[in-house]
């Protein structure tokens, strides 16, 4: 109980410190949008790396991120740790980007301001006008920020079952509308359990697999092929 309480207190207190840092960039009147996203990305990565260090979680990357930018990263989703783990990887490659997150997360009394001021883009799946506004925001932002990457969970929500939950259509639509290549990413662990058991006395390693560049056509089918290849390679592992 105290172990769980301690990690939440650490994350929330650190989160409030970084909200102040985010706001300095978010509300800055004289910087470009490109520079703002670069700075917000660095701050998110710093926050994520500090939390992972506190939890004693290491990240092993299998594969490499492409050198080019304006990529949509399609990532499986099980836990709030997913974002932290991916930000750790993005920090190694000096990537800047934006997370696509549900509108309800921006309304959360604890995490809402963190999502808002750290440069994430909200999407309201229940509102048609909101969806139109969302796609316009993405297109407008990509036109102004030539090195911006898009980070998205195509399943749309956390999934604790085996395998991959059916994809929503958003990821492929974003890629098609903005002529983005897609990189599939599979976090090969049950991070909801990893987070529950953290912090660790000995370092715990999370394994993340990155596939080659694909396009938006038949995204779910291609992702499943990638997922099956990962599971075949890692048979007998945790």
Short mmCIF file of C-alpha atoms in Angstrom, two decimals:
data_model
loop_
_atom_site.label_atom_id
_atom_site.label_comp_id
_atom_site.label_asym_id
_atom_site.label_seq_id
_atom_site.Cartn_x
_atom_site.Cartn_y
_atom_site.Cartn_z
CA UNK A 1 0.00 0.00 0.00
CA UNK A 2 2.75 2.44 1.01
CA UNK A 3 4.76 1.35 -2.04
CA UNK A 4 1.84 2.19 -4.33
CA UNK A 5 1.15 5.47 -2.56
CA UNK A 6 4.79 6.49 -2.76
CA UNK A 7 5.07 6.11 -6.52
CA UNK A 8 1.84 7.99 -7.17
CA UNK A 9 2.91 10.84 -4.89
CA UNK A 10 6.28 11.01 -6.68
CA UNK A 11 4.69 11.04 -10.14
CA UNK A 12 2.06 13.63 -9.25
CA UNK A 13 4.46 15.99 -7.46
CA UNK A 14 6.94 15.72 -10.33
CA UNK A 15 4.08 16.18 -12.79
CA UNK A 16 3.06 19.49 -11.19
CA UNK A 17 6.66 20.71 -11.41
CA UNK A 18 6.73 19.88 -15.11
CA UNK A 19 3.36 21.52 -15.74
CA UNK A 20 5.05 24.78 -14.72
CA UNK A 21 7.88 24.04 -17.15
CA UNK A 22 5.43 23.16 -19.94
CA UNK A 23 3.47 26.38 -19.40
CA UNK A 24 6.57 28.52 -19.90
CA UNK A 25 6.81 27.13 -23.44
CA UNK A 26 3.08 26.69 -24.10
CA UNK A 27 2.30 30.35 -23.39
CA UNK A 28 5.54 31.84 -24.75
CA UNK A 29 4.55 34.64 -27.16
CA UNK A 30 7.73 34.82 -29.24
CA UNK A 31 8.76 31.29 -30.23
CA UNK A 32 7.81 29.27 -33.28
CA UNK A 33 5.49 26.28 -33.07
CA UNK A 34 8.35 24.05 -34.23
CA UNK A 35 10.61 25.19 -31.40
CA UNK A 36 7.75 24.87 -28.91
CA UNK A 37 7.14 21.23 -29.84
CA UNK A 38 10.85 20.51 -29.60
CA UNK A 39 11.03 22.00 -26.10
CA UNK A 40 7.81 20.36 -24.90
CA UNK A 41 9.03 17.00 -26.21
CA UNK A 42 12.33 17.37 -24.34
CA UNK A 43 10.47 18.22 -21.13
CA UNK A 44 8.12 15.23 -21.48
CA UNK A 45 11.13 13.01 -22.06
CA UNK A 46 12.88 14.37 -18.98
CA UNK A 47 9.78 13.74 -16.87
CA UNK A 48 9.41 10.21 -18.24
CA UNK A 49 13.05 9.31 -17.67
CA UNK A 50 12.92 10.55 -14.08
CA UNK A 51 9.82 8.45 -13.36
CA UNK A 52 11.37 5.34 -14.96
CA UNK A 53 14.53 5.87 -12.90
CA UNK A 54 12.44 6.14 -9.74
CA UNK A 55 10.57 2.93 -10.62
CA UNK A 56 13.90 1.27 -11.57
CA UNK A 57 12.62 0.34 -15.03
CA UNK A 58 14.97 0.08 -18.00
CA UNK A 59 13.95 0.01 -21.66
CA UNK A 60 15.50 -2.32 -24.22
CA UNK A 61 14.89 -1.34 -27.84
CA UNK A 62 14.81 -4.07 -30.49
CA UNK A 63 15.22 -2.40 -33.87
CA UNK A 64 15.82 1.27 -34.64
CA UNK A 65 13.73 4.35 -35.17
CA UNK A 66 14.01 5.83 -38.67
CA UNK A 67 16.18 8.92 -39.06
CA UNK A 68 13.42 10.75 -40.95
CA UNK A 69 10.63 12.59 -39.15
CA UNK A 70 6.95 13.24 -39.84
CA UNK A 71 6.29 9.61 -38.96
CA UNK A 72 3.17 8.22 -37.32
CA UNK A 73 4.16 5.75 -34.60
CA UNK A 74 1.45 3.11 -34.04
CA UNK A 75 1.86 1.67 -30.54
CA UNK A 76 -0.02 -0.99 -28.56
CA UNK A 77 -1.57 0.22 -25.32
CA UNK A 78 -1.87 -1.44 -21.91
CA UNK A 79 -0.80 1.04 -19.25
CA UNK A 80 0.10 4.66 -18.48
CA UNK A 81 3.69 3.37 -18.54
CA UNK A 82 3.44 3.02 -22.33
CA UNK A 83 3.90 6.75 -22.84
CA UNK A 84 6.83 6.93 -20.41
CA UNK A 85 8.57 3.97 -22.05
CA UNK A 86 8.14 5.45 -25.52
CA UNK A 87 9.31 8.90 -24.43
CA UNK A 88 12.46 7.23 -23.11
CA UNK A 89 13.10 5.82 -26.59
CA UNK A 90 12.27 9.09 -28.33
CA UNK A 91 14.76 10.87 -26.06
CA UNK A 92 17.56 8.62 -27.34
CA UNK A 93 16.81 9.63 -30.92
CA UNK A 94 16.16 13.32 -30.20
CA UNK A 95 12.64 13.03 -31.62
CA UNK A 96 9.95 15.65 -31.12
CA UNK A 97 6.30 14.84 -31.50
CA UNK A 98 2.77 14.99 -30.17
CA UNK A 99 0.55 12.38 -28.56
CA UNK A 100 -3.03 11.95 -29.73
CA UNK A 101 -5.18 11.58 -26.62
CA UNK A 102 -8.87 11.34 -25.83
CA UNK A 103 -10.61 14.57 -24.86
CA UNK A 104 -11.59 13.06 -21.50
CA UNK A 105 -7.92 12.87 -20.46
CA UNK A 106 -7.65 16.64 -20.83
CA UNK A 107 -10.59 16.99 -18.44
CA UNK A 108 -9.04 14.78 -15.75
CA UNK A 109 -8.62 16.78 -12.50
CA UNK A 110 -5.12 15.37 -11.89
CA UNK A 111 -3.55 14.72 -15.30
CA UNK A 112 -5.59 17.08 -17.49
CA UNK A 113 -3.25 20.07 -17.38
CA UNK A 114 -0.26 17.79 -17.94
CA UNK A 115 -1.75 16.57 -21.23
CA UNK A 116 -2.87 20.05 -22.26
CA UNK A 117 0.32 21.99 -21.63
CA UNK A 118 2.78 19.27 -22.70
CA UNK A 119 1.71 19.59 -26.33
CA UNK A 120 -0.70 16.67 -26.75
CA UNK A 121 -3.59 17.00 -29.19
CA UNK A 122 -7.09 16.04 -27.98
CA UNK A 123 -9.65 14.13 -30.03
CA UNK A 124 -13.34 13.83 -29.17
CA UNK A 125 -14.51 10.60 -30.80
CA UNK A 126 -18.14 11.27 -29.93
CA UNK A 127 -18.37 14.67 -31.58
CA UNK A 128 -18.41 14.99 -35.38
CA UNK A 129 -17.54 18.69 -35.31
CA UNK A 130 -14.76 17.88 -32.86
CA UNK A 131 -13.37 15.26 -35.23
CA UNK A 132 -13.34 17.72 -38.13
CA UNK A 133 -11.58 20.27 -35.93
CA UNK A 134 -9.09 17.61 -34.83
CA UNK A 135 -8.10 16.66 -38.39
CA UNK A 136 -7.73 20.33 -39.31
CA UNK A 137 -5.49 20.86 -36.28
CA UNK A 138 -3.27 17.94 -37.27
CA UNK A 139 -2.92 19.15 -40.86
CA UNK A 140 -2.26 22.75 -39.82
CA UNK A 141 0.33 21.70 -37.26
CA UNK A 142 2.20 19.38 -39.63
CA UNK A 143 2.30 22.19 -42.21
CA UNK A 144 4.08 24.44 -39.71
CA UNK A 145 6.30 21.87 -37.96
CA UNK A 146 8.41 19.96 -40.46
CA UNK A 147 9.97 17.55 -37.94
CA UNK A 148 6.85 16.66 -35.95
CA UNK A 149 6.07 12.99 -35.31
CA UNK A 150 2.64 11.68 -34.35
CA UNK A 151 2.29 9.15 -31.51
CA UNK A 152 -0.94 7.19 -31.33
CA UNK A 153 -2.49 4.07 -29.81
CA UNK A 154 -4.56 2.64 -32.71
CA UNK A 155 -6.54 0.41 -30.35
CA UNK A 156 -8.00 3.60 -28.92
CA UNK A 157 -7.87 2.52 -25.29
CA UNK A 158 -5.99 0.26 -22.91
CA UNK A 159 -6.35 -3.43 -23.64
CA UNK A 160 -5.45 -6.06 -21.04
CA UNK A 161 -6.34 -9.16 -23.07
CA UNK A 162 -4.05 -11.32 -25.12
CA UNK A 163 -2.93 -10.08 -28.51
CA UNK A 164 -4.09 -6.82 -30.06
CA UNK A 165 -7.52 -5.23 -29.80
CA UNK A 166 -9.26 -4.23 -33.03
CA UNK A 167 -7.92 -0.93 -34.33
CA UNK A 168 -10.00 2.20 -34.59
CA UNK A 169 -9.78 4.02 -37.92
CA UNK A 170 -8.06 7.18 -36.66
CA UNK A 171 -4.42 6.21 -37.19
CA UNK A 172 -4.80 5.20 -40.84
CA UNK A 173 -6.98 8.27 -41.55
CA UNK A 174 -4.39 10.63 -40.07
CA UNK A 175 -1.61 8.97 -42.06
CA UNK A 176 -3.60 9.05 -45.30
CA UNK A 177 -4.76 12.66 -44.92
CA UNK A 178 -1.23 13.89 -44.21
CA UNK A 179 0.82 11.53 -46.37
CA UNK A 180 2.62 10.06 -43.35
CA UNK A 181 4.60 6.86 -43.22
CA UNK A 182 3.81 4.60 -40.27
CA UNK A 183 6.17 2.74 -37.95
CA UNK A 184 4.63 -0.10 -35.93
CA UNK A 185 5.79 -0.43 -32.32
CA UNK A 186 5.05 -3.31 -29.96
CA UNK A 187 5.77 -3.10 -26.24
CA UNK A 188 6.40 -6.74 -25.39
CA UNK A 189 5.28 -6.76 -21.79
CA UNK A 190 2.18 -6.40 -19.64
CA UNK A 191 2.96 -2.95 -18.36
CA UNK A 192 -0.12 -2.75 -16.17
CA UNK A 193 1.48 -5.51 -14.04
CA UNK A 194 4.94 -3.98 -14.37
CA UNK A 195 3.64 -0.68 -13.00
CA UNK A 196 1.70 -2.41 -10.22
CA UNK A 197 4.87 -4.14 -8.97
CA UNK A 198 7.12 -1.08 -9.26
CA UNK A 199 9.37 0.33 -7.92
CA UNK A 200 11.82 -2.58 -8.20
CA UNK A 201 14.78 -3.42 -6.00
CA UNK A 202 16.63 -4.74 -9.05
CA UNK A 203 16.31 -3.12 -12.49
CA UNK A 204 13.34 -4.42 -14.49
CA UNK A 205 13.76 -4.34 -18.28
CA UNK A 206 10.88 -3.67 -20.66
CA UNK A 207 11.40 -4.83 -24.25
CA UNK A 208 10.12 -2.66 -27.11
CA UNK A 209 10.13 -3.81 -30.74
CA UNK A 210 10.15 -1.39 -33.67
CA UNK A 211 9.20 -2.50 -37.17
CA UNK A 212 9.99 -1.12 -40.59
CA UNK A 213 8.14 1.69 -42.30
CA UNK A 214 4.71 0.82 -43.70
CA UNK A 215 1.87 2.84 -45.25
CA UNK A 216 -1.70 3.37 -44.09
CA UNK A 217 -3.32 0.78 -46.36
CA UNK A 218 -4.49 -2.26 -44.36
CA UNK A 219 -2.73 -0.90 -41.28
CA UNK A 220 -4.26 -3.36 -38.82
CA UNK A 221 -3.38 -6.33 -41.01
CA UNK A 222 0.22 -5.17 -41.39
CA UNK A 223 0.50 -4.46 -37.68
CA UNK A 224 -0.76 -7.94 -36.84
CA UNK A 225 1.86 -9.45 -39.14
CA UNK A 226 4.51 -7.43 -37.31
CA UNK A 227 3.08 -8.47 -33.93
CA UNK A 228 3.11 -12.16 -34.88
CA UNK A 229 6.70 -11.91 -36.05
CA UNK A 230 7.68 -10.38 -32.68
CA UNK A 231 5.90 -13.11 -30.72
CA UNK A 232 7.56 -15.78 -32.87
CA UNK A 233 11.01 -14.33 -32.22
CA UNK A 234 10.40 -13.99 -28.50
CA UNK A 235 8.83 -17.39 -27.79
CA UNK A 236 9.74 -18.55 -24.33
CA UNK A 237 10.53 -15.04 -23.10
CA UNK A 238 8.53 -13.30 -20.41
#
